[in-house]
XYZ file of C-alpha atoms in Angstrom:
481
model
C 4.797 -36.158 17.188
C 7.563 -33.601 17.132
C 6.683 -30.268 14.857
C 9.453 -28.765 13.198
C 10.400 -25.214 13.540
C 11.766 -25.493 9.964
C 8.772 -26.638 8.179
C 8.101 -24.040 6.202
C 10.386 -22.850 2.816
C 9.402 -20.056 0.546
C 7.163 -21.088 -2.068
C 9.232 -21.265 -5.024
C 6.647 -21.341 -8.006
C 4.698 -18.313 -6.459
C 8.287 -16.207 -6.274
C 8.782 -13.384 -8.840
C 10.941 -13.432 -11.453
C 12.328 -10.111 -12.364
C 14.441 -9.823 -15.659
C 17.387 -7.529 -16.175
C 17.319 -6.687 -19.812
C 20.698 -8.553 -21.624
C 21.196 -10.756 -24.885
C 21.657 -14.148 -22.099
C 18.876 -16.405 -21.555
C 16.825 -17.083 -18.922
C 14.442 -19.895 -18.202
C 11.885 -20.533 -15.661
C 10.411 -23.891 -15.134
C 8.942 -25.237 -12.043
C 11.443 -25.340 -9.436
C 14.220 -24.076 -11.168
C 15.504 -20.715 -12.566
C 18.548 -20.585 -14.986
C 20.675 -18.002 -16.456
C 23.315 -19.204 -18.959
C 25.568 -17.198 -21.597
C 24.852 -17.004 -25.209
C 27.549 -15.862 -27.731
C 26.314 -13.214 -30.616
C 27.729 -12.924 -33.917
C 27.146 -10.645 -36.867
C 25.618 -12.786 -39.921
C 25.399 -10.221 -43.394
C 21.720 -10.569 -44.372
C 21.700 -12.403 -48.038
C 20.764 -9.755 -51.144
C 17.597 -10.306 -52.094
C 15.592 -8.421 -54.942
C 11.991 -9.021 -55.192
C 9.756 -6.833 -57.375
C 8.387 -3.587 -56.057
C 10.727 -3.561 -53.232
C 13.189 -0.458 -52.580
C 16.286 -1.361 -51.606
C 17.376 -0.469 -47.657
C 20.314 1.410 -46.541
C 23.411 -0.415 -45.667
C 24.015 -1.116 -42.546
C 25.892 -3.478 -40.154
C 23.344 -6.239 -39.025
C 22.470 -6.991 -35.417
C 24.275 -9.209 -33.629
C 22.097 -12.696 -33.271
C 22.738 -15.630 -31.008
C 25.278 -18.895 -31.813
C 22.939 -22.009 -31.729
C 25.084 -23.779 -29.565
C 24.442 -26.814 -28.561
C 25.696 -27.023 -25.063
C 23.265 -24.300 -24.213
C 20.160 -26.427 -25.243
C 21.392 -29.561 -24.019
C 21.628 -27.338 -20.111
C 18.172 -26.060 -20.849
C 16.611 -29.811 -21.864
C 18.261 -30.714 -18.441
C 16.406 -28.148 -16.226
C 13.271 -28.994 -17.896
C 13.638 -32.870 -17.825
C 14.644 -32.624 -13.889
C 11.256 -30.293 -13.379
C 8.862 -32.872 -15.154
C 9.960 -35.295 -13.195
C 6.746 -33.891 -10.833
C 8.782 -33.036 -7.281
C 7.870 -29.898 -6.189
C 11.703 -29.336 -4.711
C 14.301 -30.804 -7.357
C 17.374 -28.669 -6.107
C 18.899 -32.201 -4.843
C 18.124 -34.001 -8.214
C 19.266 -30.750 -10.054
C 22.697 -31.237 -8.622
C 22.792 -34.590 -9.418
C 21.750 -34.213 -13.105
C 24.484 -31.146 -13.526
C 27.301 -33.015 -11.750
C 26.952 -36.008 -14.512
C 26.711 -33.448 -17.184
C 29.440 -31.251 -16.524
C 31.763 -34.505 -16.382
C 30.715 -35.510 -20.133
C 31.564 -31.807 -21.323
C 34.557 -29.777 -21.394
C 33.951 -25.852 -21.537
C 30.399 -25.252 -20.729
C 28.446 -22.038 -21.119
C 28.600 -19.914 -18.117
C 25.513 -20.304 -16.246
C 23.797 -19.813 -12.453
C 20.788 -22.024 -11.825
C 18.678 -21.955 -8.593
C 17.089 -24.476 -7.853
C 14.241 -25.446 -4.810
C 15.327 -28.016 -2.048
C 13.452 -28.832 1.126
C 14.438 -26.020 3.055
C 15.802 -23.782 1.046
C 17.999 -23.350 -2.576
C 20.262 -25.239 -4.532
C 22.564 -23.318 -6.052
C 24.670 -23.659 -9.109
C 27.394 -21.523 -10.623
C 29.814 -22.053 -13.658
C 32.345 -19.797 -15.327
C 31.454 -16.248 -15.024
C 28.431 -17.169 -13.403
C 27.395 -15.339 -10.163
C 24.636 -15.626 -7.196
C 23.748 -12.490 -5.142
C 22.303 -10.791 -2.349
C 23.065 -7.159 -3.069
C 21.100 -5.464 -0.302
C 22.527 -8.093 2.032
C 26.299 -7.929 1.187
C 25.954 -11.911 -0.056
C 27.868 -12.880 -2.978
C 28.439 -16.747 -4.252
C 31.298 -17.576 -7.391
C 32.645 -20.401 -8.822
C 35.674 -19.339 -7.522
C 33.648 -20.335 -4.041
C 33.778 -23.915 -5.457
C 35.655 -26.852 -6.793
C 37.481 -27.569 -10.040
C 36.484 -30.114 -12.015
C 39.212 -32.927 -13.776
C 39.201 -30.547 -16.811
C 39.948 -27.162 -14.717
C 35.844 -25.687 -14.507
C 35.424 -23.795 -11.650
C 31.688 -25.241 -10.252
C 30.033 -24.126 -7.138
C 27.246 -27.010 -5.619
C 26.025 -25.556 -2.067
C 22.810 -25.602 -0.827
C 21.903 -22.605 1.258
C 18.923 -20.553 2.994
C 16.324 -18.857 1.704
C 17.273 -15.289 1.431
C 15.153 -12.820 3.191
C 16.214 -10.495 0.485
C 16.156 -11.137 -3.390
C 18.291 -12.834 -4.907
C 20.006 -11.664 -8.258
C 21.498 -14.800 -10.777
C 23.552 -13.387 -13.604
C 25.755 -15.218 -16.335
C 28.189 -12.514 -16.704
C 26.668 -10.349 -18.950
C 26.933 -6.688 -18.309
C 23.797 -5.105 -16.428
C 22.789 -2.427 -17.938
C 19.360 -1.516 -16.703
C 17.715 -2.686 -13.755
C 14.951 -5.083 -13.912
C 11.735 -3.564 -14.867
C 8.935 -3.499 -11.950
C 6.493 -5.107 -14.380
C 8.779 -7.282 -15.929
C 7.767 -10.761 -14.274
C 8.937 -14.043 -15.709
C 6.311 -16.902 -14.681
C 7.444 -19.442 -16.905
C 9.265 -19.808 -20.432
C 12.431 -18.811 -21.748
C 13.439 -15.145 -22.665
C 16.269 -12.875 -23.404
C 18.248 -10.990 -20.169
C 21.343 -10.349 -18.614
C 20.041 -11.483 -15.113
C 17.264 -13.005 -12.663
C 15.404 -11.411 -10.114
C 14.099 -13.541 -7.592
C 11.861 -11.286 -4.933
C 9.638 -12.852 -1.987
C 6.141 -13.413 -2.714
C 3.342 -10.999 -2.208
C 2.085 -10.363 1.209
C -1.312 -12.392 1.692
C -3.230 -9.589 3.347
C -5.207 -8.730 -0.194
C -6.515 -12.068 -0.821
C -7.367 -12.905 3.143
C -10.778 -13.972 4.222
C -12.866 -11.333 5.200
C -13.618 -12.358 8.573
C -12.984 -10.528 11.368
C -8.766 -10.418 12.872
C -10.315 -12.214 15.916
C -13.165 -14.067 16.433
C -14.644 -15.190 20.190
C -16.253 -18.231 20.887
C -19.628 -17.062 22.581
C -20.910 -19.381 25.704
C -24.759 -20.424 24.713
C -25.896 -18.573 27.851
C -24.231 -15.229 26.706
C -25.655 -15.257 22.890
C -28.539 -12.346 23.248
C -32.121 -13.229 21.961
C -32.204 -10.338 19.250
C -30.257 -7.855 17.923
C -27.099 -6.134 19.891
C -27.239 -2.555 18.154
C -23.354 -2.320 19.627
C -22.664 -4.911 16.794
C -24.228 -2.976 14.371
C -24.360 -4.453 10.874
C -22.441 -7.829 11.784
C -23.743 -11.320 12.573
C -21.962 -14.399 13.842
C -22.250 -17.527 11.562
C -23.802 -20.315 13.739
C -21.147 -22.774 15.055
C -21.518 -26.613 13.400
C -22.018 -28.822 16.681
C -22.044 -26.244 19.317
C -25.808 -25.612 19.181
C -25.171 -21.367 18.794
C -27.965 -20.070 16.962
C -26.679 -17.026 14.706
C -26.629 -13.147 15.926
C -28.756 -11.608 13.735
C -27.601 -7.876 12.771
C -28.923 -4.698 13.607
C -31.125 -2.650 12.263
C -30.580 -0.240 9.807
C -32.235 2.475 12.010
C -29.162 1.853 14.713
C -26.206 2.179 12.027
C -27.746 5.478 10.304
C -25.723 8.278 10.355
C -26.876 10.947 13.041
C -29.299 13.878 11.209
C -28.300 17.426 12.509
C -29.821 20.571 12.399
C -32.959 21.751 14.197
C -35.856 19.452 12.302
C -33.562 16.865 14.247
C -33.520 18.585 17.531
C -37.282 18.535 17.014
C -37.692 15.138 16.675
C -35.681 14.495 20.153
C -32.506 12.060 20.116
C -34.066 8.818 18.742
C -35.683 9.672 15.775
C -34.284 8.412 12.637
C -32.779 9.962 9.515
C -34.768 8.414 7.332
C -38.100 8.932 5.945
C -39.276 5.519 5.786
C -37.856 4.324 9.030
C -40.866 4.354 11.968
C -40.038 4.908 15.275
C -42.193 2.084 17.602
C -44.057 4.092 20.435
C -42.314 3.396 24.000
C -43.387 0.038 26.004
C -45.354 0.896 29.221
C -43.413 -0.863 32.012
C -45.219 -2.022 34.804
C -44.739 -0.208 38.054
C -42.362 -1.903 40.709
C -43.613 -4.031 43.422
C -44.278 -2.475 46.883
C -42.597 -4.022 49.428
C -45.122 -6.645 51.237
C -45.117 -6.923 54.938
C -43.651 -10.777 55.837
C -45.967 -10.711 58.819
C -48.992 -10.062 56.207
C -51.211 -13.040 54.779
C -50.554 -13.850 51.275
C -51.865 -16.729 48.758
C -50.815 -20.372 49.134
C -47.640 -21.025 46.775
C -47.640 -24.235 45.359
C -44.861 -26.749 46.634
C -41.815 -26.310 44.648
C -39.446 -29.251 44.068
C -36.452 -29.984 46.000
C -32.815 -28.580 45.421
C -30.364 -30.863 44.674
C -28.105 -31.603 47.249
C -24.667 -30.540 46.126
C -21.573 -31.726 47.270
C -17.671 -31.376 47.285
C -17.377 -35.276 45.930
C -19.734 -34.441 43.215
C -17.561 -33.465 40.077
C -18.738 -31.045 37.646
C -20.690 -31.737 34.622
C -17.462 -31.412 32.260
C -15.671 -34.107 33.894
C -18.456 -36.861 34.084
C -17.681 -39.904 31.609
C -20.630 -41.477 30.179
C -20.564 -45.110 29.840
C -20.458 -44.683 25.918
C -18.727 -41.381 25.793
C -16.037 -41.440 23.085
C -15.009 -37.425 22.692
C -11.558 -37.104 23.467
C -10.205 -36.269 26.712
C -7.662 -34.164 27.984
C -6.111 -32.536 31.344
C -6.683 -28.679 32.086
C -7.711 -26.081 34.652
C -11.338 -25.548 35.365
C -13.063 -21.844 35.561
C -15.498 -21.199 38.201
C -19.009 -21.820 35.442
C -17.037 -25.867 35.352
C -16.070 -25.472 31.823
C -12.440 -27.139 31.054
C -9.557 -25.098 29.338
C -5.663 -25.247 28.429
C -3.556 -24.583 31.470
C -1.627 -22.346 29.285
C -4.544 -20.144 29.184
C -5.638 -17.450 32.005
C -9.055 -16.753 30.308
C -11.768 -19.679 30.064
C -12.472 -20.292 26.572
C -16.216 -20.454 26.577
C -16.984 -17.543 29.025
C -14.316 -15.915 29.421
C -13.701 -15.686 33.060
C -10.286 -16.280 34.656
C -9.004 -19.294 35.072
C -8.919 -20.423 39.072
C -5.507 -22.370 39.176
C -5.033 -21.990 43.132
C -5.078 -25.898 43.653
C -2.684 -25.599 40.775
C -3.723 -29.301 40.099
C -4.902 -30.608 37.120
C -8.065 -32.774 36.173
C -9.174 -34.676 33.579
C -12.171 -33.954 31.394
C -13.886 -33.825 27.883
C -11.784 -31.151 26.049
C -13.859 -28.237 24.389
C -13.580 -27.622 20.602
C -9.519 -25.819 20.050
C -11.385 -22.931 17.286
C -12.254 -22.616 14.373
C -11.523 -22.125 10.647
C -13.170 -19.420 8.868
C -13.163 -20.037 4.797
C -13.028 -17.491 2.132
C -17.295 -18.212 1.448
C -17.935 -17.735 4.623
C -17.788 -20.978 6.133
C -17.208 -21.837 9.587
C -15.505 -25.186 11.091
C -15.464 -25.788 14.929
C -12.094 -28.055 15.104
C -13.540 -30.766 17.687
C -11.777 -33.806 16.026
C -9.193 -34.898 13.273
C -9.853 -33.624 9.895
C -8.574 -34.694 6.306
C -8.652 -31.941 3.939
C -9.418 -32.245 0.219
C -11.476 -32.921 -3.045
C -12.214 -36.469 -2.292
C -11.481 -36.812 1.640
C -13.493 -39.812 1.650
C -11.725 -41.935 -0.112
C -9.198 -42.831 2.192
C -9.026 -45.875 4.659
C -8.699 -43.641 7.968
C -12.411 -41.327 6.811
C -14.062 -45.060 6.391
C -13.095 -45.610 9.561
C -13.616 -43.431 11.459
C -10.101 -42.212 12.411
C -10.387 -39.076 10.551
C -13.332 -36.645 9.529
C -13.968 -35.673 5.903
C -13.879 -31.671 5.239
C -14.514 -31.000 1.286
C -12.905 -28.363 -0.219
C -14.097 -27.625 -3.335
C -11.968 -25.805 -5.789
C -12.288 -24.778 -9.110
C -8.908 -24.061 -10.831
C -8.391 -27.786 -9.568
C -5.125 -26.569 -7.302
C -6.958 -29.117 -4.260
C -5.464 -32.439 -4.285
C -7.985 -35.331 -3.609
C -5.957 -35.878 -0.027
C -4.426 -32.535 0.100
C -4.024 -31.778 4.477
C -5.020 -32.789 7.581
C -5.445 -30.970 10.791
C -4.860 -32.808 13.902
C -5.887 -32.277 17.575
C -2.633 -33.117 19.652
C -3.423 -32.603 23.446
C -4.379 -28.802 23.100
C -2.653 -27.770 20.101
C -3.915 -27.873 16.625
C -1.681 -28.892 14.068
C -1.389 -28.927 10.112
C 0.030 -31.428 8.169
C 0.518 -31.546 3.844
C 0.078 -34.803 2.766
C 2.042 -34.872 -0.092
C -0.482 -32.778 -2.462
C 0.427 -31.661 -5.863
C 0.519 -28.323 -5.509
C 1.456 -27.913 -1.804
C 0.029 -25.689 1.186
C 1.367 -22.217 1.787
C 0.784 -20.493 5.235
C 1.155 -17.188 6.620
C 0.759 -16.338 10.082
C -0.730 -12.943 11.032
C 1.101 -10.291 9.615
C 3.445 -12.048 7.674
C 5.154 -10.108 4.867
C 4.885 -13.073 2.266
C 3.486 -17.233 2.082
C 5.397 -19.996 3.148
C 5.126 -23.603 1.772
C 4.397 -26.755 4.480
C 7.367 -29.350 3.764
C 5.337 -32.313 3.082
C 4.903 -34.744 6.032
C 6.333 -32.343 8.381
C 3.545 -30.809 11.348
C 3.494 -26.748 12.423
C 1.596 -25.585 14.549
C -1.342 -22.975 13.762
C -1.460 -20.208 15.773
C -4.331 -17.584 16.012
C -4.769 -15.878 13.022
C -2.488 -17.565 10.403
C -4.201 -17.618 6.873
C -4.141 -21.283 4.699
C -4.136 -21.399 1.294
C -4.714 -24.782 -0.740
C -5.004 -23.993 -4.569
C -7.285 -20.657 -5.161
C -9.107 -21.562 -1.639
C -8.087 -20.081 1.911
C -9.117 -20.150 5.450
C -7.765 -18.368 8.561
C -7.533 -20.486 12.100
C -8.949 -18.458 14.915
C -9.104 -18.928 18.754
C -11.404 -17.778 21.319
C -9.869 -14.977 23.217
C -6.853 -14.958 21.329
C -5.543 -18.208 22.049
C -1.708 -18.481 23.530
């Protein structure tokens, strides 16, 4: 399966909504924001006299919006095209407005974005205007078509700006939005819409380390390492890797000064409580022992094995039952298999011999792992399907597919919200079509992106998840490729 380079869009829900102050309206539902015109008129307040009340100065009343009708019928369309439950309705949105427009002569003045695919749908009528100002982009009717009775109306879906992107009505702008002023949903007063990137995800990301290494089961020390000092590996579901514990607090105390330190020679601790354990007596080295000298009978040992350049290592031999899935790479010197796009071996971390420059055939190692926001810790060895309720579908029964619960409580996990598949060496994600979609951002991205449903990407080494209010990061030993 191809993965597309275009399969991610802004998500368009998690976008802020800054609002110019302005006597239009503008109205935020999900997946679409509009800003139409609304005409003010002066209406004399009626003369009331009630007992005990002074009367007030005169003065000229406040301009207050015309109830017209057009208006709310444009509004009711935005909102009936957004409950209809897709979570990109820019196509539909066109649709709906084309229809409209053709049933009414002189409507309001109005600029409606709304979310597509891979990108924005974007709508303009009479004096209404779509922006880029610190890009130099500028969309108008005028950029359009006329309708039969003479309305300028722009239809053109384009690209997410990397920029925001300003939709006014043609009131005046007056003041700039406010920085606090954020519009998640609901209809208010304002002379124009704001539309800025989402937040970076660097506050809310796991706090796991920026790369994590895969360690061999020969390598993993017996106690602790004080050069990891107050961290510990979580133990690695199927691999068998029991858990580093941490160090001691004696090793990650600050270093006392002064002379009572001095004293106490280099490795005494800080603390009071902390006791020093006296130093082991090693015993002294062997003397070297004549060969020509008696010694005691040593008993027989068994034999070696008898190794041979037919006999393939232990990573390529099939079992007559062996299901795990296969693959072709480059073997390291220790036997272990890896991607020939990598120079490093995955699991010990010696280069990759690729003299022979041929490839074999063995039982491929698992591609990383996902670290979770709790603290949990996934070694990706075969297919997952992500969700509240993985195991209700046919391919977890059987068999096709393993179950991975993600438990959520603000409910923003669908029941079959992802899967992650193992293609060859690559691991890829995939949205299934949930309700409230899957953003990603790889390492150092300034903002989320949403998955298109159906469509694969690739993760890459450090890109951060997000389903609902969970999130996991996708890690690969030595940095991956």
């Amino acid at each position: 399966m191809s993965v597309s380079s275009g399969a991610t869009v802004p998500p368009f829900d998690q976008v802020g909504v800054a609002i110019a102050p302005g006597t239009d309206l503008v109205v935020r539902v999900p997946g679409i924001v509009l800003v139409v015109a609304v005409e003010a008129t002066a209406t004399p307040a009626p003369a009331v006299r009630l007992g005990g009340w002074a009367a007030a100065p005169v003065a000229s009343p406040p301009a207050v919006p015309v109830g017209d009708r057009r208006v709310g019928e444009l509004v009711d369309l935005c909102r009936r095209v957004s409950a209809a439950g897709s979570r990109a309705p820019g196509r539909r949105l066109h649709e709906e407005l084309r229809g409209w427009l053709a049933s009414h002569s002189e409507p309001p003045s109005f600029a409606v974005a709304g979310a597509t695919e891979d990108g924005l749908a974007i709508g303009l009528a009479g004096r209404g205007v779509a922006e880029v100002p610190d890009l130099g982009l500028r969309l108008t009717p005028q950029d359009g078509e006329r309708l039969p009775d003479g309305t300028a109306f722009l239809d053109r879906l384009v690209d997410w700006p990397p920029a925001p992107l300003r939709l006014t009505a043609g009131a005046p702008l007056e003041m700039a939005p406010h920085p606090l002023a954020d519009l998640m949903a609901g209809t208010v007063p304002g002379a124009a819409a704001v539309l800025t990137p989402a937040p970076s995800p660097a506050p809310d990301a796991p706090s796991h380390p920026a790369s994590v290494r895969l360690p061999s089961p020969a390598a993993v020390p017996a106690g602790p390492d004080p050069a990891a000092a107050g961290t510990a590996m979580p133990p690695v579901a199927g691999t068998g890797v029991p858990p580093v514990p941490p160090a001691s607090l004696a090793a990650s105390a600050p270093h006392e000064q002064g002379p009572a330190a001095q004293a106490r020679g280099p490795h005494a601790a800080s603390g009071p409580d902390v006791v020093v354990p006296p130093p082991v007596a090693l015993p002294p080295p062997l003397r070297a022992v004549s060969l020509s000298a008696p010694s005691e009978a040593e008993p027989p040992r068994p034999p070696l094995p008898i190794v041979s350049t037919e006999q393939p290592p232990a990573a390529l031999v099939r079992e007559p039952e062996d299901t795990r899935p296969r693959a072709k790479g480059f073997l390291c010197e220790n036997g272990h298999l890896n991607d020939p796009r990598l120079p490093f071996c995955a699991l010990c971390g010696v280069r990759v011999v690729q003299q022979s420059g041929v490839l074999v055939e063995g039982v491929r190692p698992p591609l990383g792992l996902l670290l979770f926001d709790n603290g949990a810790t996934v070694s990706l060895d075969a297919d997952y399907l992500l969700g509240r309720e993985p195991e209700i579908d046919d391919r977890v029964r059987s068999g096709q597919l393993r179950p991975l619960l993600v438990v959520d409580q603000t409910g923003g996990v669908s029941r079959r919200h992802a899967e992650i598949r193992l293609e060859g060496w690559d691991v890829v994600l995939v949205d299934t079509g949930s309700a409230n979609g899957t953003l990603v951002a790889p390492r150092g991205a300034p903002a989320w992106s949403s998955l298109v449903p159906g469509q694969p990407i690739h993760l890459l080494p450090g890109m951060a998840v997000r389903m609902g209010s969970r999130q996991f990061v996708f890690e690969f030993p030595h940095g991956g490729h």
